[in-house]
Amino acid sequence: MPRLEHNNQPGLLPSFKQRTRAAWDSFSEFALRDNVLEVAVGLIIAAAFTAVVSSFVDGIVSPIISLLPFFDRNLEEKFAVLRQGPGYEEKGYNTLKQALDDGAVVMAYGDFLSKIIRFLIVALALFVIARVYGWAADDSVIKRQVKCKACRKRISEKV
């Protein structure tokens, strides 16, 4: 069996290790800074908060809205048929899935309205949290803005 010659030249391995170590050190410096950790914790809390709001909208708000006379079924299931499929003449469509399976072109506005309601509830909840924080800590998160007389831009009002 032939033997390979052993080169005593410095190969790519030491420089690769050095570059990998430098990249890891740079990444760890970035990831462990205070503001990055605060943002990460904030995103995790926001994801949990969004799940709670989604559950609230799906389980409580949507059924109440469905009781209104012009919403005769679940809000997410509201749709308008823009172009009928081949099976529409026989029985029509009772659900969005049925219309899509038949090949109809539909505008599913109920899901959009549900997401708008979800957004408004999240915005209202964040506004209330900011107001309570401002009241409790005497440090308002929501700053009132006025027009600067010199530059005509909107700036935070001095208190």
GROMACS .gro file of C-alpha atoms in nm, residues 3-147:
model
  145
    3ARG     CA    1   0.218   0.588   0.176
    4LEU     CA    2   0.127   0.951   0.163
    5GLU     CA    3   0.398   1.199   0.235
    6HIS     CA    4   0.359   1.395   0.553
    7ASN     CA    5   0.380   1.770   0.495
    8ASN     CA    6   0.512   1.976   0.778
    9GLN     CA    7   0.359   2.290   0.629
   10PRO     CA    8   0.098   2.471   0.833
   11GLY     CA    9  -0.235   2.369   0.684
   12LEU     CA   10  -0.575   2.526   0.685
   13LEU     CA   11  -0.672   2.376   1.019
   14PRO     CA   12  -0.504   2.631   1.252
   15SER     CA   13  -0.631   2.933   1.057
   16PHE     CA   14  -0.979   2.779   1.041
   17LYS     CA   15  -0.975   2.732   1.419
   18GLN     CA   16  -0.863   3.091   1.470
   19ARG     CA   17  -1.132   3.229   1.240
   20THR     CA   18  -1.397   3.012   1.403
   21ARG     CA   19  -1.286   3.122   1.751
   22ALA     CA   20  -1.289   3.489   1.644
   23ALA     CA   21  -1.636   3.454   1.491
   24TRP     CA   22  -1.767   3.279   1.804
   25ASP     CA   23  -1.618   3.547   2.032
   26SER     CA   24  -1.771   3.822   1.819
   27PHE     CA   25  -2.111   3.651   1.820
   28SER     CA   26  -2.106   3.590   2.196
   29GLU     CA   27  -2.016   3.954   2.262
   30PHE     CA   28  -2.311   4.062   2.048
   31ALA     CA   29  -2.559   3.809   2.188
   32LEU     CA   30  -2.476   3.866   2.554
   33ARG     CA   31  -2.510   4.244   2.552
   34ASP     CA   32  -2.786   4.373   2.777
   35ASN     CA   33  -3.008   4.524   2.510
   36VAL     CA   34  -3.008   4.208   2.296
   37LEU     CA   35  -3.117   3.998   2.594
   38GLU     CA   36  -3.388   4.251   2.676
   39VAL     CA   37  -3.519   4.236   2.320
   40ALA     CA   38  -3.517   3.855   2.328
   41VAL     CA   39  -3.712   3.846   2.655
   42GLY     CA   40  -3.953   4.105   2.514
   43LEU     CA   41  -4.013   3.896   2.203
   44ILE     CA   42  -4.081   3.584   2.409
   45ILE     CA   43  -4.330   3.773   2.626
   46ALA     CA   44  -4.490   3.924   2.315
   47ALA     CA   45  -4.536   3.578   2.161
   48ALA     CA   46  -4.704   3.453   2.479
   49PHE     CA   47  -4.920   3.766   2.495
   50THR     CA   48  -5.024   3.718   2.130
   51ALA     CA   49  -5.127   3.360   2.205
   52VAL     CA   50  -5.344   3.480   2.495
   53VAL     CA   51  -5.506   3.749   2.282
   54SER     CA   52  -5.568   3.503   1.997
   55SER     CA   53  -5.737   3.267   2.238
   56PHE     CA   54  -5.946   3.554   2.377
   57VAL     CA   55  -6.058   3.662   2.029
   58ASP     CA   56  -6.129   3.308   1.905
   59GLY     CA   57  -6.300   3.189   2.222
   60ILE     CA   58  -6.486   3.496   2.349
   61VAL     CA   59  -6.504   3.787   2.104
   62SER     CA   60  -6.575   3.596   1.780
   63PRO     CA   61  -6.872   3.398   1.918
   64ILE     CA   62  -7.026   3.721   2.050
   65ILE     CA   63  -6.978   3.894   1.713
   66SER     CA   64  -7.129   3.589   1.544
   67LEU     CA   65  -7.454   3.656   1.733
   68LEU     CA   66  -7.504   3.982   1.541
   69PRO     CA   67  -7.779   3.948   1.279
   70PHE     CA   68  -7.554   4.002   0.976
   71PHE     CA   69  -7.301   3.741   1.097
   72ASP     CA   70  -7.491   3.412   1.087
   73ARG     CA   71  -7.185   3.187   1.132
   74ASN     CA   72  -6.833   3.205   1.273
   75LEU     CA   73  -6.650   3.521   1.174
   76GLU     CA   74  -6.352   3.331   1.027
   77GLU     CA   75  -6.588   3.143   0.793
   78LYS     CA   76  -6.734   3.454   0.628
   79PHE     CA   77  -6.655   3.465   0.258
   80ALA     CA   78  -6.789   3.598  -0.070
   81VAL     CA   79  -6.793   3.390  -0.387
   82LEU     CA   80  -6.630   3.585  -0.670
   83ARG     CA   81  -6.644   3.304  -0.929
   84GLN     CA   82  -6.846   2.986  -0.882
   85GLY     CA   83  -6.702   2.640  -0.911
   86PRO     CA   84  -6.868   2.352  -1.100
   87GLY     CA   85  -7.054   2.222  -0.794
   88TYR     CA   86  -7.214   2.553  -0.697
   89GLU     CA   87  -7.535   2.506  -0.898
   90GLU     CA   88  -7.628   2.188  -0.710
   91LYS     CA   89  -7.603   2.294  -0.348
   92GLY     CA   90  -7.407   2.617  -0.303
   93TYR     CA   91  -7.130   2.648  -0.046
   94ASN     CA   92  -7.174   2.627   0.327
   95THR     CA   93  -6.810   2.662   0.428
   96LEU     CA   94  -6.499   2.828   0.296
   97LYS     CA   95  -6.323   2.492   0.268
   98GLN     CA   96  -6.608   2.354   0.061
   99ALA     CA   97  -6.588   2.648  -0.181
  100LEU     CA   98  -6.210   2.620  -0.214
  101ASP     CA   99  -6.230   2.243  -0.269
  102ASP     CA  100  -6.480   2.302  -0.550
  103GLY     CA  101  -6.239   2.540  -0.723
  104ALA     CA  102  -6.437   2.857  -0.660
  105VAL     CA  103  -6.264   3.194  -0.635
  106VAL     CA  104  -6.355   3.339  -0.298
  107MET     CA  105  -6.273   3.646  -0.093
  108ALA     CA  106  -6.229   3.527   0.266
  109TYR     CA  107  -6.294   3.853   0.447
  110GLY     CA  108  -6.395   3.692   0.778
  111ASP     CA  109  -6.041   3.582   0.861
  112PHE     CA  110  -5.916   3.931   0.779
  113LEU     CA  111  -6.176   4.090   1.009
  114SER     CA  112  -6.079   3.847   1.284
  115LYS     CA  113  -5.713   3.949   1.251
  116ILE     CA  114  -5.809   4.319   1.258
  117ILE     CA  115  -6.002   4.262   1.582
  118ARG     CA  116  -5.703   4.074   1.725
  119PHE     CA  117  -5.471   4.362   1.633
  120LEU     CA  118  -5.701   4.621   1.791
  121ILE     CA  119  -5.723   4.422   2.115
  122VAL     CA  120  -5.342   4.389   2.131
  123ALA     CA  121  -5.303   4.762   2.066
  124LEU     CA  122  -5.560   4.849   2.333
  125ALA     CA  123  -5.398   4.615   2.586
  126LEU     CA  124  -5.053   4.764   2.521
  127PHE     CA  125  -5.197   5.116   2.556
  128VAL     CA  126  -5.353   5.024   2.892
  129ILE     CA  127  -5.028   4.866   3.011
  130ALA     CA  128  -4.834   5.180   2.913
  131ARG     CA  129  -5.089   5.403   3.093
  132VAL     CA  130  -5.078   5.192   3.410
  133TYR     CA  131  -4.698   5.191   3.403
  134GLY     CA  132  -4.694   5.569   3.359
  135TRP     CA  133  -4.936   5.612   3.647
  136ALA     CA  134  -4.747   5.376   3.880
  137ALA     CA  135  -4.392   5.484   3.799
  138ASP     CA  136  -4.449   5.856   3.731
  139ASP     CA  137  -4.256   5.804   3.406
  140SER     CA  138  -4.485   5.815   3.107
  141VAL     CA  139  -4.411   5.578   2.822
  142ILE     CA  140  -4.661   5.760   2.601
  143LYS     CA  141  -4.524   6.107   2.535
  144ARG     CA  142  -4.748   6.390   2.420
  145GLN     CA  143  -4.615   6.558   2.106
  146VAL     CA  144  -4.636   6.921   1.999
  147LYS     CA  145  -4.520   7.113   1.691
   0.00000   0.00000   0.00000
